[in-house]
Amino acid sequence: MTKNYSSEIASPLSSNHEDYLKAIYILEARGEQVTNSVLSEYIGFTPASATNMVKKLSQMDLVIYRPHQAVSLTPTGRRVALEILRHHRLLELFLHKTLDIPWDSVHEEAERLEHVISEALEDAIAASLGYPKVDPHGDPIPTKTGEIGHTPGHPLSQAKAGRAYRLVRVLSQEKERLAYLGRLGLSLNVELFLREQAPFDGPVLVEVAGVEHALAAEMAALLQVVPASAK
Amino acid sequence: MTKNYSSEIASPLSSNHEDYLKAIYILEARGEQVTNSVLSEYIGFTPASATNMVKKLSQMDLVIYRPHQAVSLTPTGRRVALEILRHHRLLELFLHKTLDIPWDSVHEEAERLEHVISEALEDAIAASLGYPKVDPHGDPIPTKTGEIGHTPGHPLSQAKAGRAYRLVRVLSQEKERLAYLGRLGLSLNVELFLREQAPFDGPVLVEVAGVEHALAAEMAALLQVVPASAK
DNA sequence: TCTACAATTTAGCCATGACTAAAAACTACT
DNA sequence: AGTAGTTTTTAGTCATGGCTAAATTGTAGA
């Protein structure tokens, strides 16, 4: 039950606190300005509730809050967020690899588990997986000390036709979307051949395991790929 | 996230509600009269809080409450309690077998996880373990339909000296106690030879893997054994 | 700069579920 | 049966963290 960050934080954090911090981290990492509306929409509470909570997190020195400004994480806040994200992504991979939970389901399961696993369990999971670097969607797993790498690759929507690629990351956790990709045979590290890149944000034609599929531009933008030869 | 009992229950239950129901179940199963003081002491809240909660559970038709009487579970309440207990015990075994978490630690870990796993995850865990019947302490695992067997065996403190036994259950979840037993080589299904049974609740002399140990009577009473030959 | 619209914050409400202190109700002993 | 002592319940407080509605602030266009 001892958390990494327990030494730095006075009161224990609830799942909710952790969810706010994680949300702020993710929105920041996306490069967005974490305004109150962006945050409240993301977490699914009203703007008033978000203001309220952000103020409390600010008193705990987890975020920096200035009225009418974007929120940001303090170093401690970031540490907490990264610890939760580490739990989340380790759990996703663990559930997928050890229990065969489909990749479109692991997210919501991990969403609840991430708040209740101990350090010891986190360590045991990491060890059993051989200290992995990415989760089943290709998202990087933060280290215990709070470092996080960035996955290489670029969107399939910006790739060149007539070349082979390898899928290294999917920028979505939506169950339906992931299930759809799964049905096309598109999962992590799968190779694909880019047949055609329609102009004006048109669909993309890809070949996966010998079968051709058309993908909406919006979908292709979520698929991060590297040239097939690259490690 | 869909729970077995969701069809029968109006409002979703919190971890806390579930803990109360589980506590009532366990106390009932121990054969105790689940009075308010017994319950409140077990869950670690004040008697006033327990009354309060029991009344709410009663309104939800999960327990039967009559002022100044022992509480008891309704069929639905029992179903919920058994589902949580199933989660708990499956998790204990899973953590122990799949992640090598020591048997003296699985309880507290499962205590938090039991409230947040989905039906799908419960099923996946059960399947991966081959639909086990008992957890690492020998406690029976309720079935999905809410049946629960009872482990055979009798306390070591009532066993006869000069015979060999097999440990089939330990009636304690205390970390220190379990760690101690573990150091003696006493874990589930281990064989032991009962050298001497001191009278007047005196200590018990057992031989485990060729080494002799003296056990306090109190400890011996917690160890359920069967004759070594028995399956 | 002024005004209209959008974003944010404030104020105040509500439910939850813990708590303490006091009242009430049971039990057991004389 | 009466009373002392224990158990249980009631009454009322508090913190949390959601909510709505209203006030405020900020911003962009005329």
PDB file of N, CA, C and O in Angstrom, chain B residues 8-52:
ATOM      1  N   GLU B   8     -30.099  -7.323  -9.925  1.00  0.00           N
ATOM      2  CA  GLU B   8     -31.008  -7.363  -8.784  1.00  0.00           C
ATOM      3  C   GLU B   8     -30.946  -6.132  -7.906  1.00  0.00           C
ATOM      4  O   GLU B   8     -31.750  -5.962  -7.001  1.00  0.00           O
ATOM      5  N   ILE B   9     -29.958  -5.282  -8.155  1.00  0.00           N
ATOM      6  CA  ILE B   9     -29.726  -4.174  -7.243  1.00  0.00           C
ATOM      7  C   ILE B   9     -29.873  -2.844  -7.947  1.00  0.00           C
ATOM      8  O   ILE B   9     -29.328  -2.640  -9.028  1.00  0.00           O
ATOM      9  N   ALA B  10     -30.634  -1.973  -7.311  1.00  0.00           N
ATOM     10  CA  ALA B  10     -30.910  -0.678  -7.926  1.00  0.00           C
ATOM     11  C   ALA B  10     -29.643   0.167  -8.043  1.00  0.00           C
ATOM     12  O   ALA B  10     -29.116   0.349  -9.133  1.00  0.00           O
ATOM     13  N   SER B  11     -29.164   0.637  -6.922  1.00  0.00           N
ATOM     14  CA  SER B  11     -28.001   1.529  -6.952  1.00  0.00           C
ATOM     15  C   SER B  11     -26.712   0.711  -6.901  1.00  0.00           C
ATOM     16  O   SER B  11     -26.685  -0.371  -6.342  1.00  0.00           O
ATOM     17  N   PRO B  12     -25.676   1.238  -7.510  1.00  0.00           N
ATOM     18  CA  PRO B  12     -24.404   0.519  -7.479  1.00  0.00           C
ATOM     19  C   PRO B  12     -23.829   0.557  -6.075  1.00  0.00           C
ATOM     20  O   PRO B  12     -24.047   1.499  -5.333  1.00  0.00           O
ATOM     21  N   LEU B  13     -23.114  -0.482  -5.728  1.00  0.00           N
ATOM     22  CA  LEU B  13     -22.553  -0.571  -4.389  1.00  0.00           C
ATOM     23  C   LEU B  13     -21.130  -0.050  -4.358  1.00  0.00           C
ATOM     24  O   LEU B  13     -20.355  -0.290  -5.269  1.00  0.00           O
ATOM     25  N   SER B  14     -20.807   0.639  -3.283  1.00  0.00           N
ATOM     26  CA  SER B  14     -19.424   1.097  -3.115  1.00  0.00           C
ATOM     27  C   SER B  14     -18.606  -0.021  -2.474  1.00  0.00           C
ATOM     28  O   SER B  14     -19.163  -0.987  -1.958  1.00  0.00           O
ATOM     29  N   SER B  15     -17.298   0.147  -2.514  1.00  0.00           N
ATOM     30  CA  SER B  15     -16.389  -0.783  -1.834  1.00  0.00           C
ATOM     31  C   SER B  15     -16.833  -1.010  -0.409  1.00  0.00           C
ATOM     32  O   SER B  15     -16.787  -2.116   0.121  1.00  0.00           O
ATOM     33  N   ASN B  16     -17.267   0.089   0.180  1.00  0.00           N
ATOM     34  CA  ASN B  16     -17.660   0.056   1.564  1.00  0.00           C
ATOM     35  C   ASN B  16     -18.871  -0.826   1.832  1.00  0.00           C
ATOM     36  O   ASN B  16     -18.886  -1.613   2.763  1.00  0.00           O
ATOM     37  N   HIS B  17     -19.887  -0.631   1.009  1.00  0.00           N
ATOM     38  CA  HIS B  17     -21.049  -1.486   1.106  1.00  0.00           C
ATOM     39  C   HIS B  17     -20.619  -2.945   1.007  1.00  0.00           C
ATOM     40  O   HIS B  17     -21.046  -3.786   1.788  1.00  0.00           O
ATOM     41  N   GLU B  18     -19.787  -3.207   0.035  1.00  0.00           N
ATOM     42  CA  GLU B  18     -19.337  -4.575  -0.186  1.00  0.00           C
ATOM     43  C   GLU B  18     -18.570  -5.107   1.012  1.00  0.00           C
ATOM     44  O   GLU B  18     -18.721  -6.273   1.392  1.00  0.00           O
ATOM     45  N   ASP B  19     -17.769  -4.241   1.616  1.00  0.00           N
ATOM     46  CA  ASP B  19     -17.017  -4.678   2.791  1.00  0.00           C
ATOM     47  C   ASP B  19     -17.935  -5.034   3.956  1.00  0.00           C
ATOM     48  O   ASP B  19     -17.684  -6.006   4.671  1.00  0.00           O
ATOM     49  N   TYR B  20     -18.962  -4.255   4.149  1.00  0.00           N
ATOM     50  CA  TYR B  20     -19.926  -4.574   5.211  1.00  0.00           C
ATOM     51  C   TYR B  20     -20.577  -5.926   4.952  1.00  0.00           C
ATOM     52  O   TYR B  20     -20.665  -6.778   5.842  1.00  0.00           O
ATOM     53  N   LEU B  21     -21.029  -6.124   3.717  1.00  0.00           N
ATOM     54  CA  LEU B  21     -21.697  -7.386   3.403  1.00  0.00           C
ATOM     55  C   LEU B  21     -20.758  -8.569   3.577  1.00  0.00           C
ATOM     56  O   LEU B  21     -21.132  -9.608   4.127  1.00  0.00           O
ATOM     57  N   LYS B  22     -19.531  -8.386   3.137  1.00  0.00           N
ATOM     58  CA  LYS B  22     -18.555  -9.458   3.268  1.00  0.00           C
ATOM     59  C   LYS B  22     -18.300  -9.749   4.745  1.00  0.00           C
ATOM     60  O   LYS B  22     -18.244 -10.907   5.167  1.00  0.00           O
ATOM     61  N   ALA B  23     -18.167  -8.694   5.530  1.00  0.00           N
ATOM     62  CA  ALA B  23     -17.946  -8.853   6.966  1.00  0.00           C
ATOM     63  C   ALA B  23     -19.098  -9.621   7.602  1.00  0.00           C
ATOM     64  O   ALA B  23     -18.887 -10.561   8.384  1.00  0.00           O
ATOM     65  N   ILE B  24     -20.312  -9.230   7.271  1.00  0.00           N
ATOM     66  CA  ILE B  24     -21.469  -9.917   7.845  1.00  0.00           C
ATOM     67  C   ILE B  24     -21.448 -11.390   7.445  1.00  0.00           C
ATOM     68  O   ILE B  24     -21.664 -12.278   8.271  1.00  0.00           O
ATOM     69  N   TYR B  25     -21.136 -11.631   6.185  1.00  0.00           N
ATOM     70  CA  TYR B  25     -21.079 -13.025   5.737  1.00  0.00           C
ATOM     71  C   TYR B  25     -20.062 -13.824   6.556  1.00  0.00           C
ATOM     72  O   TYR B  25     -20.353 -14.912   7.051  1.00  0.00           O
ATOM     73  N   ILE B  26     -18.875 -13.264   6.665  1.00  0.00           N
ATOM     74  CA  ILE B  26     -17.801 -13.993   7.359  1.00  0.00           C
ATOM     75  C   ILE B  26     -18.145 -14.227   8.822  1.00  0.00           C
ATOM     76  O   ILE B  26     -17.937 -15.326   9.347  1.00  0.00           O
ATOM     77  N   LEU B  27     -18.696 -13.222   9.455  1.00  0.00           N
ATOM     78  CA  LEU B  27     -19.067 -13.383  10.860  1.00  0.00           C
ATOM     79  C   LEU B  27     -20.177 -14.416  11.018  1.00  0.00           C
ATOM     80  O   LEU B  27     -20.129 -15.264  11.919  1.00  0.00           O
ATOM     81  N   GLU B  28     -21.144 -14.369  10.132  1.00  0.00           N
ATOM     82  CA  GLU B  28     -22.207 -15.375  10.157  1.00  0.00           C
ATOM     83  C   GLU B  28     -21.617 -16.773   9.973  1.00  0.00           C
ATOM     84  O   GLU B  28     -21.962 -17.708  10.691  1.00  0.00           O
ATOM     85  N   ALA B  29     -20.703 -16.867   8.990  1.00  0.00           N
ATOM     86  CA  ALA B  29     -20.122 -18.177   8.684  1.00  0.00           C
ATOM     87  C   ALA B  29     -19.315 -18.723   9.848  1.00  0.00           C
ATOM     88  O   ALA B  29     -19.190 -19.931  10.019  1.00  0.00           O
ATOM     89  N   ARG B  30     -18.774 -17.817  10.648  1.00  0.00           N
ATOM     90  CA  ARG B  30     -18.042 -18.229  11.837  1.00  0.00           C
ATOM     91  C   ARG B  30     -18.973 -18.747  12.911  1.00  0.00           C
ATOM     92  O   ARG B  30     -18.539 -19.212  13.947  1.00  0.00           O
ATOM     93  N   GLY B  31     -20.244 -18.558  12.667  1.00  0.00           N
ATOM     94  CA  GLY B  31     -21.223 -19.000  13.647  1.00  0.00           C
ATOM     95  C   GLY B  31     -21.513 -17.958  14.709  1.00  0.00           C
ATOM     96  O   GLY B  31     -22.208 -18.227  15.679  1.00  0.00           O
ATOM     97  N   GLU B  32     -20.957 -16.756  14.518  1.00  0.00           N
ATOM     98  CA  GLU B  32     -21.205 -15.728  15.525  1.00  0.00           C
ATOM     99  C   GLU B  32     -22.546 -15.043  15.294  1.00  0.00           C
ATOM    100  O   GLU B  32     -23.051 -14.981  14.180  1.00  0.00           O
ATOM    101  N   GLN B  33     -23.091 -14.515  16.369  1.00  0.00           N
ATOM    102  CA  GLN B  33     -24.240 -13.638  16.274  1.00  0.00           C
ATOM    103  C   GLN B  33     -23.706 -12.296  15.799  1.00  0.00           C
ATOM    104  O   GLN B  33     -22.872 -11.689  16.470  1.00  0.00           O
ATOM    105  N   VAL B  34     -24.182 -11.846  14.657  1.00  0.00           N
ATOM    106  CA  VAL B  34     -23.638 -10.599  14.127  1.00  0.00           C
ATOM    107  C   VAL B  34     -24.341  -9.398  14.763  1.00  0.00           C
ATOM    108  O   VAL B  34     -25.206  -8.771  14.173  1.00  0.00           O
ATOM    109  N   THR B  35     -23.938  -9.130  15.980  1.00  0.00           N
ATOM    110  CA  THR B  35     -24.474  -7.963  16.675  1.00  0.00           C
ATOM    111  C   THR B  35     -23.773  -6.725  16.160  1.00  0.00           C
ATOM    112  O   THR B  35     -22.747  -6.802  15.493  1.00  0.00           O
ATOM    113  N   ASN B  36     -24.321  -5.603  16.532  1.00  0.00           N
ATOM    114  CA  ASN B  36     -23.739  -4.359  16.071  1.00  0.00           C
ATOM    115  C   ASN B  36     -22.299  -4.196  16.556  1.00  0.00           C
ATOM    116  O   ASN B  36     -21.439  -3.746  15.805  1.00  0.00           O
ATOM    117  N   SER B  37     -22.051  -4.575  17.780  1.00  0.00           N
ATOM    118  CA  SER B  37     -20.689  -4.390  18.298  1.00  0.00           C
ATOM    119  C   SER B  37     -19.700  -5.329  17.617  1.00  0.00           C
ATOM    120  O   SER B  37     -18.593  -4.925  17.274  1.00  0.00           O
ATOM    121  N   VAL B  38     -20.110  -6.549  17.398  1.00  0.00           N
ATOM    122  CA  VAL B  38     -19.242  -7.501  16.706  1.00  0.00           C
ATOM    123  C   VAL B  38     -18.912  -6.973  15.313  1.00  0.00           C
ATOM    124  O   VAL B  38     -17.755  -6.939  14.889  1.00  0.00           O
ATOM    125  N   LEU B  39     -19.953  -6.542  14.620  1.00  0.00           N
ATOM    126  CA  LEU B  39     -19.752  -6.036  13.264  1.00  0.00           C
ATOM    127  C   LEU B  39     -18.872  -4.796  13.244  1.00  0.00           C
ATOM    128  O   LEU B  39     -17.915  -4.711  12.477  1.00  0.00           O
ATOM    129  N   SER B  40     -19.189  -3.845  14.099  1.00  0.00           N
ATOM    130  CA  SER B  40     -18.447  -2.584  14.056  1.00  0.00           C
ATOM    131  C   SER B  40     -16.987  -2.791  14.445  1.00  0.00           C
ATOM    132  O   SER B  40     -16.092  -2.178  13.870  1.00  0.00           O
ATOM    133  N   GLU B  41     -16.777  -3.715  15.368  1.00  0.00           N
ATOM    134  CA  GLU B  41     -15.384  -3.966  15.728  1.00  0.00           C
ATOM    135  C   GLU B  41     -14.651  -4.611  14.566  1.00  0.00           C
ATOM    136  O   GLU B  41     -13.533  -4.241  14.243  1.00  0.00           O
ATOM    137  N   TYR B  42     -15.327  -5.542  13.912  1.00  0.00           N
ATOM    138  CA  TYR B  42     -14.694  -6.245  12.785  1.00  0.00           C
ATOM    139  C   TYR B  42     -14.339  -5.304  11.641  1.00  0.00           C
ATOM    140  O   TYR B  42     -13.251  -5.381  11.073  1.00  0.00           O
ATOM    141  N   ILE B  43     -15.252  -4.420  11.288  1.00  0.00           N
ATOM    142  CA  ILE B  43     -14.965  -3.536  10.159  1.00  0.00           C
ATOM    143  C   ILE B  43     -14.133  -2.323  10.549  1.00  0.00           C
ATOM    144  O   ILE B  43     -13.607  -1.631   9.689  1.00  0.00           O
ATOM    145  N   GLY B  44     -14.037  -2.073  11.846  1.00  0.00           N
ATOM    146  CA  GLY B  44     -13.169  -0.976  12.272  1.00  0.00           C
ATOM    147  C   GLY B  44     -13.805   0.400  12.224  1.00  0.00           C
ATOM    148  O   GLY B  44     -13.107   1.406  12.115  1.00  0.00           O
ATOM    149  N   PHE B  45     -15.138   0.456  12.302  1.00  0.00           N
ATOM    150  CA  PHE B  45     -15.809   1.742  12.422  1.00  0.00           C
ATOM    151  C   PHE B  45     -16.562   1.756  13.742  1.00  0.00           C
ATOM    152  O   PHE B  45     -16.708   0.722  14.383  1.00  0.00           O
ATOM    153  N   THR B  46     -17.034   2.921  14.103  1.00  0.00           N
ATOM    154  CA  THR B  46     -17.767   3.016  15.368  1.00  0.00           C
ATOM    155  C   THR B  46     -19.125   2.319  15.256  1.00  0.00           C
ATOM    156  O   THR B  46     -19.661   2.174  14.149  1.00  0.00           O
ATOM    157  N   PRO B  47     -19.686   1.904  16.391  1.00  0.00           N
ATOM    158  CA  PRO B  47     -21.002   1.261  16.364  1.00  0.00           C
ATOM    159  C   PRO B  47     -22.058   2.145  15.699  1.00  0.00           C
ATOM    160  O   PRO B  47     -22.918   1.631  14.961  1.00  0.00           O
ATOM    161  N   ALA B  48     -21.979   3.428  15.927  1.00  0.00           N
ATOM    162  CA  ALA B  48     -22.967   4.323  15.321  1.00  0.00           C
ATOM    163  C   ALA B  48     -22.904   4.243  13.795  1.00  0.00           C
ATOM    164  O   ALA B  48     -23.930   4.208  13.117  1.00  0.00           O
ATOM    165  N   SER B  49     -21.704   4.203  13.279  1.00  0.00           N
ATOM    166  CA  SER B  49     -21.539   4.120  11.829  1.00  0.00           C
ATOM    167  C   SER B  49     -22.100   2.804  11.299  1.00  0.00           C
ATOM    168  O   SER B  49     -22.719   2.762  10.232  1.00  0.00           O
ATOM    169  N   ALA B  50     -21.862   1.754  12.049  1.00  0.00           N
ATOM    170  CA  ALA B  50     -22.347   0.447  11.618  1.00  0.00           C
ATOM    171  C   ALA B  50     -23.872   0.422  11.570  1.00  0.00           C
ATOM    172  O   ALA B  50     -24.459  -0.041  10.583  1.00  0.00           O
ATOM    173  N   THR B  51     -24.493   0.927  12.598  1.00  0.00           N
ATOM    174  CA  THR B  51     -25.960   0.989  12.609  1.00  0.00           C
ATOM    175  C   THR B  51     -26.452   1.710  11.366  1.00  0.00           C
ATOM    176  O   THR B  51     -27.337   1.233  10.646  1.00  0.00           O
ATOM    177  N   ASN B  52     -25.847   2.854  11.165  1.00  0.00           N
ATOM    178  CA  ASN B  52     -26.173   3.685  10.023  1.00  0.00           C
ATOM    179  C   ASN B  52     -26.130   2.913   8.710  1.00  0.00           C
ATOM    180  O   ASN B  52     -27.079   2.931   7.915  1.00  0.00           O
TER     181      ASN B  52
END
